[in-house]
Amino acid sequence: GESVGLHLPTLSVQEGDNSIINCAYSNSASDYFIWYKQESGKGPQFIIDIRSNMDKRQGQRVTVLLNKTVKHLSLQIAATQPGDSAVYFCAENKNGGSQGNLIFGKGTKLSVKP
Amino acid sequence: DSGVTQTPKHLITATGQRVTLRCSPRSGDLSVYWYQQSLDQGLQFLIQYYNGEERAKGNILERFSAQQFPDLHSELNLSSLELGDSALYFCASSVVGGGYGYTFGSGTRLTVV
């Protein structure tokens, strides 16, 4: 099976609240992790990435946290907006380096209530 | 527009038939990846090409094949199609090989009837 999985298949939040989407991985050799957002009928869109030598990385309204001890990845979205409604996928570069390729989790559907 | 172009956007075909999906990577990207996304499923890695050569294989069926041409565009060939092959097929590209940030196309939706 996939080495990347998600704890919750769906997440519903109120507009303006913060969202946290979680992801577990099992391959300690993975050296790169990435979050994608997929809106209905569209291809996955890059949100933010992080390398294994970092614990935290921030973007615009998004933060990715990496806990290598427990092999856990999370995406935090601040002040969630209706436009954030989508399916979010985490992915890992399973074998690391130039020989790896991205392996995706099954996704979490985020619904934002106005 | 991500810069990765996939054609056609939609394809409806009968069981047993063969189809070809096409992908043009972003300008300057040497690596192309194919993924399959079935209903309620995540993105399943199929195959990767780097500068014309096969680099990695994932869960690709023997009925499926792909190639990358000298101009770096790629084609995914699906033959002896079954109902279960109905899915979204995505192409992604990156500058280098390896599992680093990909840019995805908008996909081809294949419906097998």
Short mmCIF file of C-alpha atoms in Angstrom, two decimals:
data_model
loop_
_atom_site.label_atom_id
_atom_site.label_comp_id
_atom_site.label_asym_id
_atom_site.label_seq_id
_atom_site.Cartn_x
_atom_site.Cartn_y
_atom_site.Cartn_z
CA GLY A 1 0.00 0.00 0.00
CA GLU A 2 0.90 3.66 -0.02
CA SER A 3 3.44 4.87 2.48
CA VAL A 4 1.71 8.21 2.79
CA GLY A 5 -1.71 8.35 4.42
CA LEU A 6 -4.10 10.88 5.86
CA HIS A 7 -5.81 10.71 9.20
CA LEU A 8 -9.10 12.33 8.14
CA PRO A 9 -10.82 12.02 4.78
CA THR A 10 -12.98 15.14 5.32
CA LEU A 11 -12.62 18.35 7.29
CA SER A 12 -15.26 21.03 7.69
CA VAL A 13 -14.35 24.45 9.10
CA GLN A 14 -15.99 27.81 9.53
CA GLU A 15 -14.78 30.66 7.36
CA GLY A 16 -12.12 32.61 9.22
CA ASP A 17 -11.04 29.68 11.37
CA ASN A 18 -7.69 27.97 11.06
CA SER A 19 -7.51 24.57 9.38
CA ILE A 20 -5.09 21.77 10.11
CA ILE A 21 -4.71 18.86 7.74
CA ASN A 22 -2.59 15.94 8.87
CA CYS A 23 -0.55 13.35 7.07
CA ALA A 24 1.54 10.35 8.13
CA TYR A 25 4.41 8.85 6.23
CA SER A 26 6.41 5.71 6.82
CA ASN A 27 9.59 6.00 4.77
CA SER A 28 12.45 7.50 6.75
CA ALA A 29 14.45 7.84 3.53
CA SER A 30 12.02 10.42 2.17
CA ASP A 31 13.84 13.75 2.04
CA TYR A 32 11.17 16.00 0.61
CA PHE A 33 7.50 16.55 1.26
CA ILE A 34 4.94 18.62 -0.55
CA TRP A 35 1.32 19.67 -0.27
CA TYR A 36 -0.96 20.03 -3.24
CA LYS A 37 -4.44 21.49 -3.53
CA GLN A 38 -6.88 20.07 -6.04
CA GLU A 39 -10.08 21.88 -6.91
CA SER A 40 -12.89 20.10 -8.64
CA GLY A 41 -12.10 19.40 -12.28
CA LYS A 42 -8.56 20.72 -12.07
CA GLY A 43 -5.09 19.33 -11.70
CA PRO A 44 -3.23 19.41 -8.40
CA GLN A 45 -1.71 22.79 -7.61
CA PHE A 46 1.45 23.27 -5.57
CA ILE A 47 0.93 24.86 -2.16
CA ILE A 48 4.11 24.47 -0.16
CA ASP A 49 7.01 22.08 0.26
CA ILE A 50 9.56 21.24 2.90
CA ARG A 51 12.83 19.35 2.98
CA SER A 52 13.67 16.86 5.70
CA ASN A 53 16.34 19.14 7.19
CA MET A 54 13.62 21.59 8.24
CA ASP A 55 10.85 21.37 10.85
CA LYS A 56 8.69 24.23 9.68
CA ARG A 57 8.15 26.33 6.63
CA GLN A 58 5.76 29.20 6.14
CA GLY A 59 4.08 30.57 3.09
CA GLN A 60 1.26 32.96 2.54
CA ARG A 61 -1.43 31.87 5.04
CA VAL A 62 -0.02 28.34 5.02
CA THR A 63 2.49 26.61 7.24
CA VAL A 64 3.87 23.10 6.90
CA LEU A 65 5.20 21.30 9.95
CA LEU A 66 7.38 18.21 9.76
CA ASN A 67 7.92 15.90 12.72
CA LYS A 68 10.45 13.30 11.67
CA THR A 69 10.38 11.56 15.04
CA VAL A 70 6.81 10.39 14.52
CA LYS A 71 6.84 10.68 10.73
CA HIS A 72 4.07 13.24 10.66
CA LEU A 73 3.37 16.14 8.34
CA SER A 74 0.73 18.82 8.74
CA LEU A 75 -0.61 21.72 6.73
CA GLN A 76 -2.00 24.69 8.58
CA ILE A 77 -4.17 27.20 6.76
CA ALA A 78 -4.78 30.47 8.57
CA ALA A 79 -8.05 32.36 8.28
CA THR A 80 -9.59 29.76 6.01
CA GLN A 81 -11.60 31.17 3.11
CA PRO A 82 -14.28 29.64 0.89
CA GLY A 83 -11.73 29.54 -1.91
CA ASP A 84 -9.69 27.11 0.17
CA SER A 85 -12.37 24.46 -0.28
CA ALA A 86 -10.66 21.64 -2.15
CA VAL A 87 -8.98 18.28 -1.69
CA TYR A 88 -5.53 18.50 -0.17
CA PHE A 89 -2.87 15.90 -0.84
CA CYS A 90 0.42 15.38 0.88
CA ALA A 91 3.19 13.64 -0.98
CA GLU A 92 6.67 12.40 -0.22
CA ASN A 93 9.72 11.82 -2.33
CA LYS A 94 9.76 8.20 -1.27
CA ASN A 95 13.27 7.16 -2.18
CA GLY A 96 14.84 10.53 -1.77
CA GLY A 97 17.10 12.41 -4.11
CA SER A 98 17.11 12.14 -7.84
CA GLN A 99 15.92 8.55 -7.85
CA GLY A 100 12.72 9.28 -6.04
CA ASN A 101 9.30 10.14 -7.26
CA LEU A 102 6.35 11.66 -5.48
CA ILE A 103 4.00 9.25 -3.75
CA PHE A 104 0.66 10.77 -2.78
CA GLY A 105 -1.70 10.16 0.08
CA LYS A 106 -5.40 9.70 -0.56
CA GLY A 107 -6.35 13.28 0.18
CA THR A 108 -8.44 15.26 2.65
CA LYS A 109 -11.47 17.17 1.48
CA LEU A 110 -11.68 20.57 3.11
CA SER A 111 -15.07 22.27 3.18
CA VAL A 112 -15.33 25.86 4.33
CA LYS A 113 -18.68 27.01 5.68
CA PRO A 114 -19.52 30.70 5.17
CA ASP B 1 -2.42 27.83 -16.99
CA SER B 2 0.29 25.66 -15.42
CA GLY B 3 2.31 25.35 -18.61
CA VAL B 4 1.75 21.60 -18.80
CA THR B 5 -0.64 20.81 -21.66
CA GLN B 6 -2.69 17.64 -21.81
CA THR B 7 -4.89 16.56 -24.68
CA PRO B 8 -7.63 15.59 -25.06
CA LYS B 9 -9.46 16.91 -22.00
CA HIS B 10 -12.19 14.31 -22.29
CA LEU B 11 -12.27 10.93 -23.96
CA ILE B 12 -15.09 8.42 -24.16
CA THR B 13 -14.37 5.03 -25.63
CA ALA B 14 -15.60 1.45 -25.57
CA THR B 15 -14.15 -1.52 -23.75
CA GLY B 16 -11.41 -3.29 -25.65
CA GLN B 17 -10.31 -0.15 -27.46
CA ARG B 18 -6.97 1.64 -27.39
CA VAL B 19 -6.39 5.32 -26.71
CA THR B 20 -3.43 7.67 -26.60
CA LEU B 21 -3.12 10.54 -24.17
CA ARG B 22 -0.70 13.33 -24.90
CA CYS B 23 1.31 15.61 -22.63
CA SER B 24 3.53 18.58 -23.39
CA PRO B 25 5.69 19.54 -20.41
CA ARG B 26 6.51 23.05 -19.29
CA SER B 27 9.19 24.71 -21.34
CA GLY B 28 12.57 23.63 -19.98
CA ASP B 29 11.27 20.65 -18.01
CA LEU B 30 13.01 17.40 -18.89
CA SER B 31 11.04 15.01 -16.74
CA VAL B 32 7.48 13.84 -17.30
CA TYR B 33 5.36 11.82 -14.88
CA TRP B 34 2.03 10.10 -15.43
CA TYR B 35 -0.51 9.59 -12.66
CA GLN B 36 -3.92 7.94 -12.55
CA GLN B 37 -6.67 9.24 -10.30
CA SER B 38 -9.74 7.06 -9.90
CA LEU B 39 -12.94 8.08 -8.13
CA ASP B 40 -12.28 8.52 -4.40
CA GLN B 41 -8.68 7.52 -4.89
CA GLY B 42 -5.49 9.40 -4.57
CA LEU B 43 -2.96 9.93 -7.27
CA GLN B 44 -1.36 6.66 -8.32
CA PHE B 45 2.06 6.99 -9.88
CA LEU B 46 2.30 5.18 -13.22
CA ILE B 47 5.59 6.00 -14.89
CA GLN B 48 8.31 8.62 -15.22
CA TYR B 49 10.47 9.65 -18.15
CA TYR B 50 13.53 11.83 -18.02
CA ASN B 51 14.95 13.31 -21.20
CA GLY B 52 13.53 10.53 -23.32
CA GLU B 53 14.39 7.59 -21.13
CA GLU B 54 12.23 5.67 -18.69
CA ARG B 55 13.31 6.55 -15.18
CA ALA B 56 10.85 4.88 -12.84
CA LYS B 57 7.78 2.66 -12.93
CA GLY B 58 4.94 2.57 -10.50
CA ASN B 59 1.65 0.71 -10.58
CA ILE B 60 1.37 0.67 -14.34
CA LEU B 61 -0.52 -2.19 -15.95
CA GLU B 62 1.05 -4.19 -18.76
CA ARG B 63 -1.76 -2.97 -21.02
CA PHE B 64 -0.44 0.55 -20.54
CA SER B 65 2.73 1.96 -22.03
CA ALA B 66 4.31 5.35 -22.45
CA GLN B 67 7.13 7.09 -24.21
CA GLN B 68 8.81 10.46 -24.30
CA PHE B 69 9.83 11.86 -27.64
CA PRO B 70 12.90 13.95 -28.60
CA ASP B 71 10.87 17.13 -28.31
CA LEU B 72 10.09 15.99 -24.72
CA HIS B 73 6.36 15.56 -25.16
CA SER B 74 5.04 12.28 -23.84
CA GLU B 75 2.27 9.90 -24.75
CA LEU B 76 0.49 7.38 -22.57
CA ASN B 77 -1.03 4.48 -24.48
CA LEU B 78 -3.85 2.52 -22.90
CA SER B 79 -4.97 -0.66 -24.66
CA SER B 80 -7.59 -3.38 -24.19
CA LEU B 81 -9.49 -0.89 -22.12
CA GLU B 82 -11.70 -2.06 -19.28
CA LEU B 83 -14.44 -0.27 -17.39
CA GLY B 84 -12.09 0.03 -14.41
CA ASP B 85 -9.67 2.12 -16.45
CA SER B 86 -12.10 5.02 -16.31
CA ALA B 87 -10.23 7.72 -14.43
CA LEU B 88 -8.49 11.03 -14.60
CA TYR B 89 -5.00 10.77 -16.02
CA PHE B 90 -2.60 13.50 -15.06
CA CYS B 91 0.73 14.41 -16.48
CA ALA B 92 3.26 16.41 -14.48
CA SER B 93 6.64 17.78 -15.35
CA SER B 94 9.72 19.00 -13.55
CA VAL B 95 13.06 20.43 -14.51
CA VAL B 96 15.07 17.58 -13.11
CA GLY B 97 14.29 13.98 -12.34
CA GLY B 98 13.47 12.84 -8.86
CA GLY B 99 10.56 13.52 -6.59
CA TYR B 100 10.76 17.25 -6.30
CA GLY B 101 8.07 19.80 -7.00
CA TYR B 102 6.03 18.86 -9.99
CA THR B 103 3.75 21.02 -12.10
CA PHE B 104 0.60 19.20 -13.10
CA GLY B 105 -1.52 19.54 -16.18
CA SER B 106 -5.30 19.75 -16.01
CA GLY B 107 -5.73 16.09 -16.85
CA THR B 108 -7.55 13.88 -19.33
CA ARG B 109 -10.82 12.37 -18.15
CA LEU B 110 -11.18 8.90 -19.66
CA THR B 111 -14.53 7.19 -19.62
CA VAL B 112 -14.72 3.59 -20.79
CA VAL B 113 -18.25 2.40 -21.61
#
